[in-house]
Short mmCIF file of C-alpha atoms in Angstrom, two decimals:
data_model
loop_
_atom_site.label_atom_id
_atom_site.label_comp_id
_atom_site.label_asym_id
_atom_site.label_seq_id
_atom_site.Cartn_x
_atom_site.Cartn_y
_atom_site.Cartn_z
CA UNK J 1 20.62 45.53 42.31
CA UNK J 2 18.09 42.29 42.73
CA UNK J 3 19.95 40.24 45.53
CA UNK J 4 19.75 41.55 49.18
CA UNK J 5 22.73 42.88 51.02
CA UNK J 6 21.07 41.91 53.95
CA UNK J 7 20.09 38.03 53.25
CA UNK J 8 23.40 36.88 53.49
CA UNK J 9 23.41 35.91 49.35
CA UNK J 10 26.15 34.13 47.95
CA UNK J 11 26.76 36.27 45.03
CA UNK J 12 25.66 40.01 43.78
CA UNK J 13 22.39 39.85 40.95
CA UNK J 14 22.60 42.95 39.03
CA UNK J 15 20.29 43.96 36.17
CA UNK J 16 21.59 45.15 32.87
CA UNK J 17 18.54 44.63 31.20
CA UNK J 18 15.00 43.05 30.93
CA UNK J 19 16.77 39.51 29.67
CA UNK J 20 20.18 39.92 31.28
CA UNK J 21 21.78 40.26 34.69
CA UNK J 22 25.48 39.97 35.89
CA UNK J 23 25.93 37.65 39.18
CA UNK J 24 29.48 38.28 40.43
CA UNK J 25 31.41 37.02 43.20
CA UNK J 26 35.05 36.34 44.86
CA UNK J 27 36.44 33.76 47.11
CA UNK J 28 39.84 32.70 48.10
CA UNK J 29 41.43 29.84 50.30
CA UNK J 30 44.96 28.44 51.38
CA UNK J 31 46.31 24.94 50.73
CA UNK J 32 43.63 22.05 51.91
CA UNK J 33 45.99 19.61 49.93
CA UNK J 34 50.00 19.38 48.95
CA UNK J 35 49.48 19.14 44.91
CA UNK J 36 49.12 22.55 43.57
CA UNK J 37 46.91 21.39 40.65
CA UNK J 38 44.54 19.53 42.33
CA UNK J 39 44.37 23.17 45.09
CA UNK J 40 43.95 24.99 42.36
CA UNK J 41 40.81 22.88 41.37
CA UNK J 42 39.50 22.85 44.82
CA UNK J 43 39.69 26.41 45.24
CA UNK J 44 38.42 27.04 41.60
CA UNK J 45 35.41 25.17 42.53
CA UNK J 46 34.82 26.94 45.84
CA UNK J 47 35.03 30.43 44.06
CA UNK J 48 32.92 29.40 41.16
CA UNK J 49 29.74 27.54 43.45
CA UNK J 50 28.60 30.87 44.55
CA UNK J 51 27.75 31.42 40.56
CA UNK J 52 26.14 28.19 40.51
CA UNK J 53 24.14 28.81 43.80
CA UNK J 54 22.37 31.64 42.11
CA UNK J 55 21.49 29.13 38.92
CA UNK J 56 23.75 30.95 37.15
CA UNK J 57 26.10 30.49 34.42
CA UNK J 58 29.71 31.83 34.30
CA UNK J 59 31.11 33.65 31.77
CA UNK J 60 34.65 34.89 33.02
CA UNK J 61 37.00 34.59 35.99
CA UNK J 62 39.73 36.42 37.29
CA UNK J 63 42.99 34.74 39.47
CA UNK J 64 43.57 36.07 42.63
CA UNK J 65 46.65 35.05 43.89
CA UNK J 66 49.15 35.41 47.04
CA UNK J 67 52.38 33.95 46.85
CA UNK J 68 55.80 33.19 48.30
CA UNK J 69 58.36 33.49 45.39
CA UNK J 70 61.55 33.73 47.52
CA UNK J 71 60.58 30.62 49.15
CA UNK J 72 58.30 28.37 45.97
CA UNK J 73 59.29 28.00 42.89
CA UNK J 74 57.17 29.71 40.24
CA UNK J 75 56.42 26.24 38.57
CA UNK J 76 53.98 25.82 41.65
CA UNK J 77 52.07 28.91 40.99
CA UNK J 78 51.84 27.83 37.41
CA UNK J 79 50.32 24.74 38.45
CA UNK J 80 47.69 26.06 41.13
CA UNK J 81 46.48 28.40 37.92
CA UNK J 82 46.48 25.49 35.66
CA UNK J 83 44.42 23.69 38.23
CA UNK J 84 41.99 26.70 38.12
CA UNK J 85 41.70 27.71 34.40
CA UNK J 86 41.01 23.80 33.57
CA UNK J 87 37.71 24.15 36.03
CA UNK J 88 36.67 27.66 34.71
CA UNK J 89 36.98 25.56 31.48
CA UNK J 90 35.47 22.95 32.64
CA UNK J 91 31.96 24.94 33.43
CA UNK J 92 32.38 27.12 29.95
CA UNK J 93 34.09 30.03 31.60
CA UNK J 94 37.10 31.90 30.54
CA UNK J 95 40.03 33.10 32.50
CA UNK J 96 40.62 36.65 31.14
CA UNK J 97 43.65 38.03 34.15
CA UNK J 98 43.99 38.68 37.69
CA UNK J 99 46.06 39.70 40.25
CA UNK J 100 48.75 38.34 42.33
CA UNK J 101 51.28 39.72 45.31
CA UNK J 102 53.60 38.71 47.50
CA UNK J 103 52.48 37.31 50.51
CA UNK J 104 53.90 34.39 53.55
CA UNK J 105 51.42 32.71 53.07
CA UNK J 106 49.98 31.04 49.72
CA UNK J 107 46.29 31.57 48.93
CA UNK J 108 44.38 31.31 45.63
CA UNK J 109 40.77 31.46 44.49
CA UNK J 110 38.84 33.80 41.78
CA UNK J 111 36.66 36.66 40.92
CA UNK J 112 34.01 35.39 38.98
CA UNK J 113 31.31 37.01 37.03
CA UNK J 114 28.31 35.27 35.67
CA UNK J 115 24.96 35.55 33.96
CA UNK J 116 21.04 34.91 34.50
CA UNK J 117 17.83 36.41 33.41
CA UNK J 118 16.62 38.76 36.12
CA UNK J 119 13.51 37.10 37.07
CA UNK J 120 14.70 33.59 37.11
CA UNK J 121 17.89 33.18 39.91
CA UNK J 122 18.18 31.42 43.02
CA UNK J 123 17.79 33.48 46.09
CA UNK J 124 18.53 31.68 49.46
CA UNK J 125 16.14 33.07 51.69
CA UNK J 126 12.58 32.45 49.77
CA UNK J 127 12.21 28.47 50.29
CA UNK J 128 8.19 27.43 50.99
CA UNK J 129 6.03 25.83 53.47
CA UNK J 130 5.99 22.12 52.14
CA UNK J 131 9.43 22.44 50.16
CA UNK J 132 11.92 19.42 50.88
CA UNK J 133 15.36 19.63 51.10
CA UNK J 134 18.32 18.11 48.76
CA UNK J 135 21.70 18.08 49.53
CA UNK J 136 24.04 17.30 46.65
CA UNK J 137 27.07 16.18 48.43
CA UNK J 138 28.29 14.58 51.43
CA UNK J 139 29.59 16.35 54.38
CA UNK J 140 33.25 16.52 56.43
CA UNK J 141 35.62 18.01 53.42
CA UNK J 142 36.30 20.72 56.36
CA UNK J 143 37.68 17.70 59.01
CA UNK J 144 39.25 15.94 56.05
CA UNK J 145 41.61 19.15 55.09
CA UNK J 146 42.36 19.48 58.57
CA UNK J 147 43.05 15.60 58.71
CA UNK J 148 45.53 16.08 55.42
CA UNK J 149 47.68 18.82 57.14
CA UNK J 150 48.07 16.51 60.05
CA UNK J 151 49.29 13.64 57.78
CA UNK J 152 46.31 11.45 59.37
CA UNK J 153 44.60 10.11 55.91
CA UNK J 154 45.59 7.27 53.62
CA UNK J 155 45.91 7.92 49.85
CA UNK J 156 42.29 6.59 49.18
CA UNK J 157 41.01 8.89 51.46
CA UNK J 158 42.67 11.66 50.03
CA UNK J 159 41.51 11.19 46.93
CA UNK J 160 37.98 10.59 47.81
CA UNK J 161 38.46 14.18 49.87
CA UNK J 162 39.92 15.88 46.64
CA UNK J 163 37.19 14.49 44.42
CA UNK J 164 34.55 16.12 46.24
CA UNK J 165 36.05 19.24 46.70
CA UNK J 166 37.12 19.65 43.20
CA UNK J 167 33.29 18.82 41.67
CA UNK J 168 31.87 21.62 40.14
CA UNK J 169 28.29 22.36 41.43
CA UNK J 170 27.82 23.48 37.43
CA UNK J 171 26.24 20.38 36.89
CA UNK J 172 23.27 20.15 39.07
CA UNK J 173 22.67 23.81 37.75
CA UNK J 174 21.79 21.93 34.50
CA UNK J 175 20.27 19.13 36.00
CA UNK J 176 17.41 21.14 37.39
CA UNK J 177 16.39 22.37 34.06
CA UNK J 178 12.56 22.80 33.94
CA UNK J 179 12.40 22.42 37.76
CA UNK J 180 11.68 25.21 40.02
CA UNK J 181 13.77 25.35 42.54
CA UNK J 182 12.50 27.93 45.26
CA UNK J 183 15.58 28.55 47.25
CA UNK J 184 19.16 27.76 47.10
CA UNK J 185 22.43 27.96 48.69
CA UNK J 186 25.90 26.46 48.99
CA UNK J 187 27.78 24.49 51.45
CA UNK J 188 31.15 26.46 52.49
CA UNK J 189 32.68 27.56 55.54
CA UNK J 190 29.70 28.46 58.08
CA UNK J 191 28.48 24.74 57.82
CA UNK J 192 25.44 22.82 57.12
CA UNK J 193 23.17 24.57 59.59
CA UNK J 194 25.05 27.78 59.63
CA UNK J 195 24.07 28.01 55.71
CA UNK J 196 20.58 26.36 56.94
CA UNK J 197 20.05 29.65 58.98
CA UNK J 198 20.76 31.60 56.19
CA UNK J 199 18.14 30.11 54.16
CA UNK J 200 15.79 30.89 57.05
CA UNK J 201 12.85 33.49 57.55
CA UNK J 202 10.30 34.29 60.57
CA UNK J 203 7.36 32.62 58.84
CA UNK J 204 9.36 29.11 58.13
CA UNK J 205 10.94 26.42 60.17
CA UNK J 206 13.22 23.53 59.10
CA UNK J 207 12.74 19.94 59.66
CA UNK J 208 16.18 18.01 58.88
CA UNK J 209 16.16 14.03 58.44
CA UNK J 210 19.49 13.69 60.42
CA UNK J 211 19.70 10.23 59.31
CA UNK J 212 19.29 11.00 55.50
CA UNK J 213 22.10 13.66 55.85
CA UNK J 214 24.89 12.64 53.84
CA UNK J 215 28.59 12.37 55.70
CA UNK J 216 31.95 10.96 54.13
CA UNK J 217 33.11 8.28 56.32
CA UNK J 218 36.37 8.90 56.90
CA UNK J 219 35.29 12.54 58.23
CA UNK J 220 33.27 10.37 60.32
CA UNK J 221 36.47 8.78 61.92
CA UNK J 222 38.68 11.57 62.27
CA UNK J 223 36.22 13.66 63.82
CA UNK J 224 36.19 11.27 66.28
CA UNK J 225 39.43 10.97 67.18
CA UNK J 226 38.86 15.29 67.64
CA UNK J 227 40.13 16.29 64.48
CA UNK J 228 37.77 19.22 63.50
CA UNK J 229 38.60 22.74 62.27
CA UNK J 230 38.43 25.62 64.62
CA UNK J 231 35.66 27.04 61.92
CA UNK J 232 33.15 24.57 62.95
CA UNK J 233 33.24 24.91 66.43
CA UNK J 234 32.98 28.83 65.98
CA UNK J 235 29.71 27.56 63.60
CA UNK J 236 28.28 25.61 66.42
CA UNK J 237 29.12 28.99 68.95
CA UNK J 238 26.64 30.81 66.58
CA UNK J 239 24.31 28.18 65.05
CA UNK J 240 23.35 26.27 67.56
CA UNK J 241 21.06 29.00 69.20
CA UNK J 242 18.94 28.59 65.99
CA UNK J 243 18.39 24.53 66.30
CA UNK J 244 16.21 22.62 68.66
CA UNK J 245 18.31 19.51 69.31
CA UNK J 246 21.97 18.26 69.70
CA UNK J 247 23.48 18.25 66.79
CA UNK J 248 26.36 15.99 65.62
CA UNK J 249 29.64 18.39 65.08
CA UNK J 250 29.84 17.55 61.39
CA UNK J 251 26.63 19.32 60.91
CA UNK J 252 28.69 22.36 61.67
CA UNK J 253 32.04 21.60 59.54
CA UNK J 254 33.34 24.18 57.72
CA UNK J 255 33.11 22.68 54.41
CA UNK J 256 35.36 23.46 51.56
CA UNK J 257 33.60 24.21 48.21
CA UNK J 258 30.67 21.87 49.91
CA UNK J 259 27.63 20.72 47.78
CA UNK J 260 24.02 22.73 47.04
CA UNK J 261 20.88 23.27 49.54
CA UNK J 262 18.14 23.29 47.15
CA UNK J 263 14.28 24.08 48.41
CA UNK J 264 12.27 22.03 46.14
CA UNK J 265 8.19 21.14 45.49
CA UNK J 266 7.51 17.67 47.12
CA UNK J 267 6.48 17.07 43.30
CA UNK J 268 9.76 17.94 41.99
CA UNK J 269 12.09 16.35 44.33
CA UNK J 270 11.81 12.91 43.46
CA UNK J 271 12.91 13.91 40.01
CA UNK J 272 15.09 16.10 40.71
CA UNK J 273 17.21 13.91 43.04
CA UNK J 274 17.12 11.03 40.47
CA UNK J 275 18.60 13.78 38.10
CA UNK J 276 21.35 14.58 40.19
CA UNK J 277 22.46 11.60 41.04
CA UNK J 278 22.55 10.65 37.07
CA UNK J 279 24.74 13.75 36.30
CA UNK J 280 27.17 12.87 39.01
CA UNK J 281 25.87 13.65 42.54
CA UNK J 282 25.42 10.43 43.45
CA UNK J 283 25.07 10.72 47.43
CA UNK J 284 22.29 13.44 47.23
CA UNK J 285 19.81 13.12 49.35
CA UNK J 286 16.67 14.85 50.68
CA UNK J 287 17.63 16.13 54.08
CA UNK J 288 14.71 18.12 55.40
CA UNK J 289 11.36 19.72 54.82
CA UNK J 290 10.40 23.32 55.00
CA UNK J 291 7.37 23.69 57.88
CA UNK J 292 5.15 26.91 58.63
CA UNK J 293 6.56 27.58 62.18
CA UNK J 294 5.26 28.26 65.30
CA UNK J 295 5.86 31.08 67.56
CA UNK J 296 7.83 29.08 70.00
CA UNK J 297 9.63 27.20 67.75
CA UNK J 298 12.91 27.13 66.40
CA UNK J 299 14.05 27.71 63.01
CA UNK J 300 16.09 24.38 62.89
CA UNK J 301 14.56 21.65 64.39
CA UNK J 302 16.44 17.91 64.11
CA UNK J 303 14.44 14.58 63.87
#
């Protein structure tokens, strides 16, 4: 076993060999939008970033399903699984099973294994003094699901929602070919800075550009009109012991298969932001910088 059970990783490294190790993981959610394709994509994506968060590739995925067939018909549930095998696709996986029961209420997601060479994944706790921060998407997918179950968004705005919850993190895997990236994770349901205090150790301290921080607009709007998810508050109940500063509630959201948090060399970032936005990330953005800290200080600290 390489990863730590105790760092709060996103997926399991395990060593086979010298050259190979398997990187598994499972997720699952409930509807965050009424086609069953496009949730199948969404929570496809969410299952399969954890791969991607350890640099890894994926080789096979398995369904996990729970489903209401005495009150949907079974041409949903062949959708939602559509929606998922065409992502697992999508990335070069395969879909080789799963599982399904009966359940009230629906969820879906996957149980994904991957590959890496031992030596050469993405753990999320071992980010360096001088590092800067990248972000790969935008924040608020977490206030816009809540905002499409109320019936509060316009078409566009769905869309916009479904597009970023539905892109793969796959991609930026690739683009940081050649780069070192120090430490990584994803974007999901403990929020920006609850993920941000995962990446965190005794000997470091976090700097974040709130300015630079990348939020969808219309998240912008309905959070303030109150719409947020209970998640985020709960992420604010924990997090915000951890951060010196008041920090704006969609810092918190509970994000839906959110973007990466990559800990790069001020050298590197540069190039590997321009490289992300060319393969599709196009509102990444360097977010922070990784500081020796201080006894006194906090781990998060907001400028």
């Amino acid at each position: 076993m390489l990863s730590s059970t105790t760092s709060n990783e996103d997926a399991s490294v395990f060593r086979l060999s010298d050259d190979l190790a398997l990187v598994q993981t499972l997720d699952f959610i409930t509807p965050v939008v009424n086609d069953p394709f496009i949730y199948g994509q969404i929570a496809a994506a969410n299952s399969l970033s954890d791969i991607f968060a350890m640099g890894a590739s994926v080789i096979n995925a398995l369904n996990i399903v729970g489903f209401d067939s005495c009150n949907l018909e079974s041409e949903i549930l062949s959708e939602i699984m559509a929606g998922g095998a065409s992502k697992v696709k999508e990335c070069g996986g395969v879909v080789v099973g799963g599982h399904s029961i009966a359940t009230p209420e629906m969820y879906y997601g996957l149980s994904v294994t991957g590959a890496i060479h031992p030596n050469k994944f993405w753990a999320n706790n071992t980010a360096k003094v001088g590092d800067l921060l990248i972000l790969t998407k935008p924040l608020g997918t977490g206030v816009l699901s809540t905002a499409i179950k109320g019936d509060m968004l316009n078409l566009d705005q769905i869309k916009e929602a479904a597009f970023y919850m539905s892109q793969l993190n796959f991609y930026a895997v690739g683009a940081m070919s050649e780069i070192f990236v120090h430490a990584a994770t994803d974007i999901t349901g403990f929020g920006f800075l609850g993920h941000l205090f995962e990446m965190g150790r005794d000997d470091i301290a976090f700097e974040i550009f709130t300015q630079n921080v990348p939020i969808l607009q219309s998240a912008k709007e309905m959070a303030d009109i109150g719409l947020l998810p209970e998640g985020s508050y709960k992420n604010r109940d924990f997090a915000s012991a951890y951060v010196d500063g008041k920090a704006d509630m969609l810092l918190y959201d509970a994000q839906t298969s959110g973007g990466l948090l990559l800990a790069i060399s001020q050298k590197d970032a540069q190039l590997a932001l321009n490289r992300l936005k060319d393969v599709g990330y196009t509102q990444s953005a360097i977010v922070g910088e990784v500081f020796e800290r201080k006894p006194t200080q906090k781990l998060i600290n907001l400028s």
